[in-house]
Short mmCIF file of C-alpha atoms and ligand atoms in Angstrom, two decimals:
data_model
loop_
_atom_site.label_atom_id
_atom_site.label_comp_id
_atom_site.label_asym_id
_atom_site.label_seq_id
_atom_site.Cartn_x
_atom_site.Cartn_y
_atom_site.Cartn_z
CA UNK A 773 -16.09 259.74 113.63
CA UNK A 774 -18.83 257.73 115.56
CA UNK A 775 -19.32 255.01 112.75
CA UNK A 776 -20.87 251.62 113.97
CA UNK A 777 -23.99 250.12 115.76
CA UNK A 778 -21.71 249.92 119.35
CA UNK A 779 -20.91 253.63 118.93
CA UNK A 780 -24.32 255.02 118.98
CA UNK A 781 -25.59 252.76 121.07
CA UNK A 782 -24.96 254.85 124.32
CA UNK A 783 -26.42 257.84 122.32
CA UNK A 784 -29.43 255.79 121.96
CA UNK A 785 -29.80 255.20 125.13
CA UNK A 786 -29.35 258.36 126.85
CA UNK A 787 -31.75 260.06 124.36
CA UNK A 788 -33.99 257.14 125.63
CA UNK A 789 -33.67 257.75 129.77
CA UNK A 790 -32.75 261.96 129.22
CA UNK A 791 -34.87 262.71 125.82
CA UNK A 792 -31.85 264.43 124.87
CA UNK A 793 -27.77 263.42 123.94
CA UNK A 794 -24.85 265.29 123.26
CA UNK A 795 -21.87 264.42 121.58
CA UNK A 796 -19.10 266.88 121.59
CA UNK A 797 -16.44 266.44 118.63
CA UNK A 798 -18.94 263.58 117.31
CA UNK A 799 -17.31 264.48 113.61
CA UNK A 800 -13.43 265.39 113.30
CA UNK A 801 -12.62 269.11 112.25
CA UNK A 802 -11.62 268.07 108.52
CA UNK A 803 -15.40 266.74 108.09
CA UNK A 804 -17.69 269.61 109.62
CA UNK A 805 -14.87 271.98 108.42
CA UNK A 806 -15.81 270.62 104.77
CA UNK A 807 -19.46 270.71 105.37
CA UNK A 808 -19.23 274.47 106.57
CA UNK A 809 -17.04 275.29 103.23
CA UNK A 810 -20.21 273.89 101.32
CA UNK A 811 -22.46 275.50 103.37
CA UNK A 812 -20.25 278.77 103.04
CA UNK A 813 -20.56 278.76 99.21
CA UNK A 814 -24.03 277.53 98.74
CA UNK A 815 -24.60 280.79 100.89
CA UNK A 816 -22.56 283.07 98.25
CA UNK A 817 -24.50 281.26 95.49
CA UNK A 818 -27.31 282.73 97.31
CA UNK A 819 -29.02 279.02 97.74
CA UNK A 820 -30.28 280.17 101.25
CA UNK A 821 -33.46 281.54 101.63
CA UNK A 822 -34.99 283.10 104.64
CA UNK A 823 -35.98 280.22 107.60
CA UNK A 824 -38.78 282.28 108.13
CA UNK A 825 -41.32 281.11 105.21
CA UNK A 826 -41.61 277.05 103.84
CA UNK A 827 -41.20 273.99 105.64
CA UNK A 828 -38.83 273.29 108.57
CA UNK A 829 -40.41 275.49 111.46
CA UNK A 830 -42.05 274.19 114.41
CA UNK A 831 -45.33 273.21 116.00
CA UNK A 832 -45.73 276.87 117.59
CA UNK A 833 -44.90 278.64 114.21
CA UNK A 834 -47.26 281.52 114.54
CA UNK A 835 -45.61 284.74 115.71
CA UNK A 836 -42.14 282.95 116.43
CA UNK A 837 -38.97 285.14 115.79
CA UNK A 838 -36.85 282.81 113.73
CA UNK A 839 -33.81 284.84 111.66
CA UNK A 840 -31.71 283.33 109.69
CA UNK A 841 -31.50 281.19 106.26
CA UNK A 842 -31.66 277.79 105.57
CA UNK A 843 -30.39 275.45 102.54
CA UNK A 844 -31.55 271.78 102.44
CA UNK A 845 -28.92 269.18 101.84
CA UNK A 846 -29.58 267.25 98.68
CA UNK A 847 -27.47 264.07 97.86
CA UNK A 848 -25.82 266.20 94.67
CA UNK A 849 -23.79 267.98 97.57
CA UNK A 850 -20.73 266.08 98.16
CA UNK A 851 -19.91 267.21 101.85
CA UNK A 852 -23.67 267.18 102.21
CA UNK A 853 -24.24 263.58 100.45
CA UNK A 854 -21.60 262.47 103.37
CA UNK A 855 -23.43 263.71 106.38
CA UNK A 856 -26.48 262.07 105.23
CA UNK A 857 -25.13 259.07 105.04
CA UNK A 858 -23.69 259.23 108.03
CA UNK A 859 -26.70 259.78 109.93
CA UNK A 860 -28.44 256.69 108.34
CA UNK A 861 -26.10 254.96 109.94
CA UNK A 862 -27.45 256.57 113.22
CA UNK A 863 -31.10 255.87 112.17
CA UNK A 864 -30.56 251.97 111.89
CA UNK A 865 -28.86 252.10 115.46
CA UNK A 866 -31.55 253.83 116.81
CA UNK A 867 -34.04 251.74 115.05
CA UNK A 868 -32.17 248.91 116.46
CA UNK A 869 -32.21 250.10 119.99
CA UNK A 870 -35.05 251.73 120.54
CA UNK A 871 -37.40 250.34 118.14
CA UNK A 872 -38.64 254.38 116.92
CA UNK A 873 -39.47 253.36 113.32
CA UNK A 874 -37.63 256.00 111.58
CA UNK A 875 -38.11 255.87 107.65
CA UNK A 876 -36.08 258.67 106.42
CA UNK A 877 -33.81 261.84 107.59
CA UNK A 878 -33.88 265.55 106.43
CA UNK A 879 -31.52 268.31 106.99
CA UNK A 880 -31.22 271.76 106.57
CA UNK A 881 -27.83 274.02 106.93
CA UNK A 882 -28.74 277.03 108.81
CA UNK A 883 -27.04 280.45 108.92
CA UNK A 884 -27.80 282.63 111.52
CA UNK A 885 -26.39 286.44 110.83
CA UNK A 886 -25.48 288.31 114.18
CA UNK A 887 -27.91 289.19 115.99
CA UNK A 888 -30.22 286.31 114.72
CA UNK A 889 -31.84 283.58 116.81
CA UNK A 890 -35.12 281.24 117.41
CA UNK A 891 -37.11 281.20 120.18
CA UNK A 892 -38.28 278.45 122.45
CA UNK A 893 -40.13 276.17 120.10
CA UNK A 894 -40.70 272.17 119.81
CA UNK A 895 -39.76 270.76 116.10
CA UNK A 896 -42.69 268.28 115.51
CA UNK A 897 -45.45 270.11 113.54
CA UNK A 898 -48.83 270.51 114.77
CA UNK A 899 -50.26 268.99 111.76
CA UNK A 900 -47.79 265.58 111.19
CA UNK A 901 -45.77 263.40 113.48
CA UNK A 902 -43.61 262.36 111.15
CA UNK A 903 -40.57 263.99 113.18
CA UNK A 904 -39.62 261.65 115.81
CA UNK A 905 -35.83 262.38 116.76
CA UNK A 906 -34.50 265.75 116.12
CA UNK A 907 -30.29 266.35 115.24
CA UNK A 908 -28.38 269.58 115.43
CA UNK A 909 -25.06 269.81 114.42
CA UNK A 910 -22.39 272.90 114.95
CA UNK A 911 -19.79 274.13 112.40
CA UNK A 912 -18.05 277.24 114.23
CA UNK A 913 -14.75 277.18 115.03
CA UNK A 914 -13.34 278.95 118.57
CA UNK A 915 -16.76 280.05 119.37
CA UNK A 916 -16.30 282.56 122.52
CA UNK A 917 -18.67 281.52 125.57
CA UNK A 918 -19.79 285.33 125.88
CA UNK A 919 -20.89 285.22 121.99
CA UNK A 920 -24.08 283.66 123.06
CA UNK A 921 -25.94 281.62 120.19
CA UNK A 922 -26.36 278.54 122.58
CA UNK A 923 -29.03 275.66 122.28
CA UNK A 924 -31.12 275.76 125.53
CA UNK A 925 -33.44 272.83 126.23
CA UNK A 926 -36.28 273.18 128.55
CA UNK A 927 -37.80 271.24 130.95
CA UNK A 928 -41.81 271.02 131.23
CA UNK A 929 -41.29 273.75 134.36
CA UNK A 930 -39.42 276.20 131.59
CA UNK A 931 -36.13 275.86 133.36
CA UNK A 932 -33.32 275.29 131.23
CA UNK A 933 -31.81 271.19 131.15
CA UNK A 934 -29.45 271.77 128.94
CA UNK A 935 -27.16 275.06 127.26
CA UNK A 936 -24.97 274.04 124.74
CA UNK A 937 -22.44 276.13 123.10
CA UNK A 938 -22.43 275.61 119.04
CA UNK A 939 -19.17 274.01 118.99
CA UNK A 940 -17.87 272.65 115.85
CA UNK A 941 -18.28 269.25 115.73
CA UNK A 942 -21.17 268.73 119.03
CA UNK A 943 -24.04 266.76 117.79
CA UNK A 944 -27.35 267.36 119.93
CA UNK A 945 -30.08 264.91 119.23
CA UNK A 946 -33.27 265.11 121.13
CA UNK A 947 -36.63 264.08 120.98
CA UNK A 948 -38.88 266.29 118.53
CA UNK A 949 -42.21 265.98 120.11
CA UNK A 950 -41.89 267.57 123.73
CA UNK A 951 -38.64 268.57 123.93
CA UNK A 952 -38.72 272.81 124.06
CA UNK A 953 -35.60 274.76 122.77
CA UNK A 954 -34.28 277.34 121.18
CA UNK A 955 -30.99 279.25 119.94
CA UNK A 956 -30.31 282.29 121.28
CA UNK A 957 -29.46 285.14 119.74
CA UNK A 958 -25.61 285.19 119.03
CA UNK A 959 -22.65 288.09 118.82
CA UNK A 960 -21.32 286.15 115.95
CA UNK A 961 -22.52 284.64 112.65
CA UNK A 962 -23.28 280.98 113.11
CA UNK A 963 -23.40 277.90 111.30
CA UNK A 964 -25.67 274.53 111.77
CA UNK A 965 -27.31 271.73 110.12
CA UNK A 966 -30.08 270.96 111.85
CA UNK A 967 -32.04 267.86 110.74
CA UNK A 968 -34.84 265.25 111.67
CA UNK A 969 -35.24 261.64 111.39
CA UNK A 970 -38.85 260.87 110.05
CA UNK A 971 -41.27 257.88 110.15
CA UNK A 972 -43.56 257.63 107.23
CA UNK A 973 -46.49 260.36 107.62
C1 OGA B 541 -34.07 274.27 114.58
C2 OGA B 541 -33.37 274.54 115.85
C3 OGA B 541 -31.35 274.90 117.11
C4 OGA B 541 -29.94 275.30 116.96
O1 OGA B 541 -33.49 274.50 113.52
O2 OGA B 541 -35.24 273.81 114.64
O3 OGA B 541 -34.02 274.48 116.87
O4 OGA B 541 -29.22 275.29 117.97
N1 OGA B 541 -32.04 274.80 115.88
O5 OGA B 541 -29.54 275.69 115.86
MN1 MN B 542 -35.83 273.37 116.59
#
């Protein structure tokens, strides 16, 4: 598990010089395993609710085809509680490096049912800035390349600079302002947290 100031500090910098970073197996199986269990049963406790409607969708909402359901991690969840805390750990390294101001992180788990995905969108909302950095991270295990479901990031030209498969344990942070993406539409159910580290509105 990436855990101090040194570790993050080439993530920090390549979301600095690329606007994007990836970090395949950032977390060890036992710890996005555990997060997908809670994720899992929150979903059977029917705590999900459809991504489509409240908070959480981009600046180019209108119209977008997002499917899927979304829980938001609260600090009463233990696996959840943990993967908070980790990623305050990554806000005060990225604070320290590059000086963004971030005040606060949210996060979200995401289930997308088959056939489900969200089209090319940016994160930051057209009404606040308050999302600066923006994190994704994958809890499938053995996901098949010809399943689909990958993150594509776009370039200002629309051609694709990145296409990440959701792989357990690959963190994706990028910038939430102007960086374009989206997850295409997968062959298999898929799990995600996606979050965003905040400055104060
Ligand atoms: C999002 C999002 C991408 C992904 O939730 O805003 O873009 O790969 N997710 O799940
Ligand atoms: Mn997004």
């Amino acid at each position: 598990m990436l855990e101090d100031e040194s570790d993050w500090r080439a993530t920090a910098v390549a979301l600095r010089d690329r606007g994007y970073a990836t970090l395949p197996g950032a977390m060890p199986a036992s710890a996005w395993r555990t997060l997908r269990a809670e994720a899992q049963q929150l979903f059977a406790d029917d705590a999900f609710s459809s991504a489509r409607i409240g908070r959480g969708d981009g600046a180019r909402t209108e119209g977008l085809t997002r499917g899927g359901s979304i829980c938001w991690l609260e600090s009463g969840m233990p696996a959840g509680n943990s993967f908070l805390r980790w990623m305050d750990g990554l806000r005060l390294s990225l604070n320290r490096d590059l000086f963004l101001g971030l005040d606060s992180f949210e996060a979200q788990y995401a289930h997308y049912p088959v056939g489900a995905g969200y089209e090319t969108h940016v994160d930051r909302h057209q009404s606040s800035n308050a999302r600066v950095v923006s994190a994704v991270i994958y809890l499938n295990s053995d996901w098949p390349a010809e399943a689909g479901g990958e993150l594509v990031i776009y370039d200002a030209q629309d051609a694709p600079r990145l296409t990440q498969a959701p792989d357990g344990g690959t963190l994706v942070l990028f910038m939430s302002d102007d960086t374009p993406h989206e997850a295409r539409i997968a062959t298999r159910e898929r799990w995600s947290i996606a979050g965003w580290f905040r400055t104060r509105d």
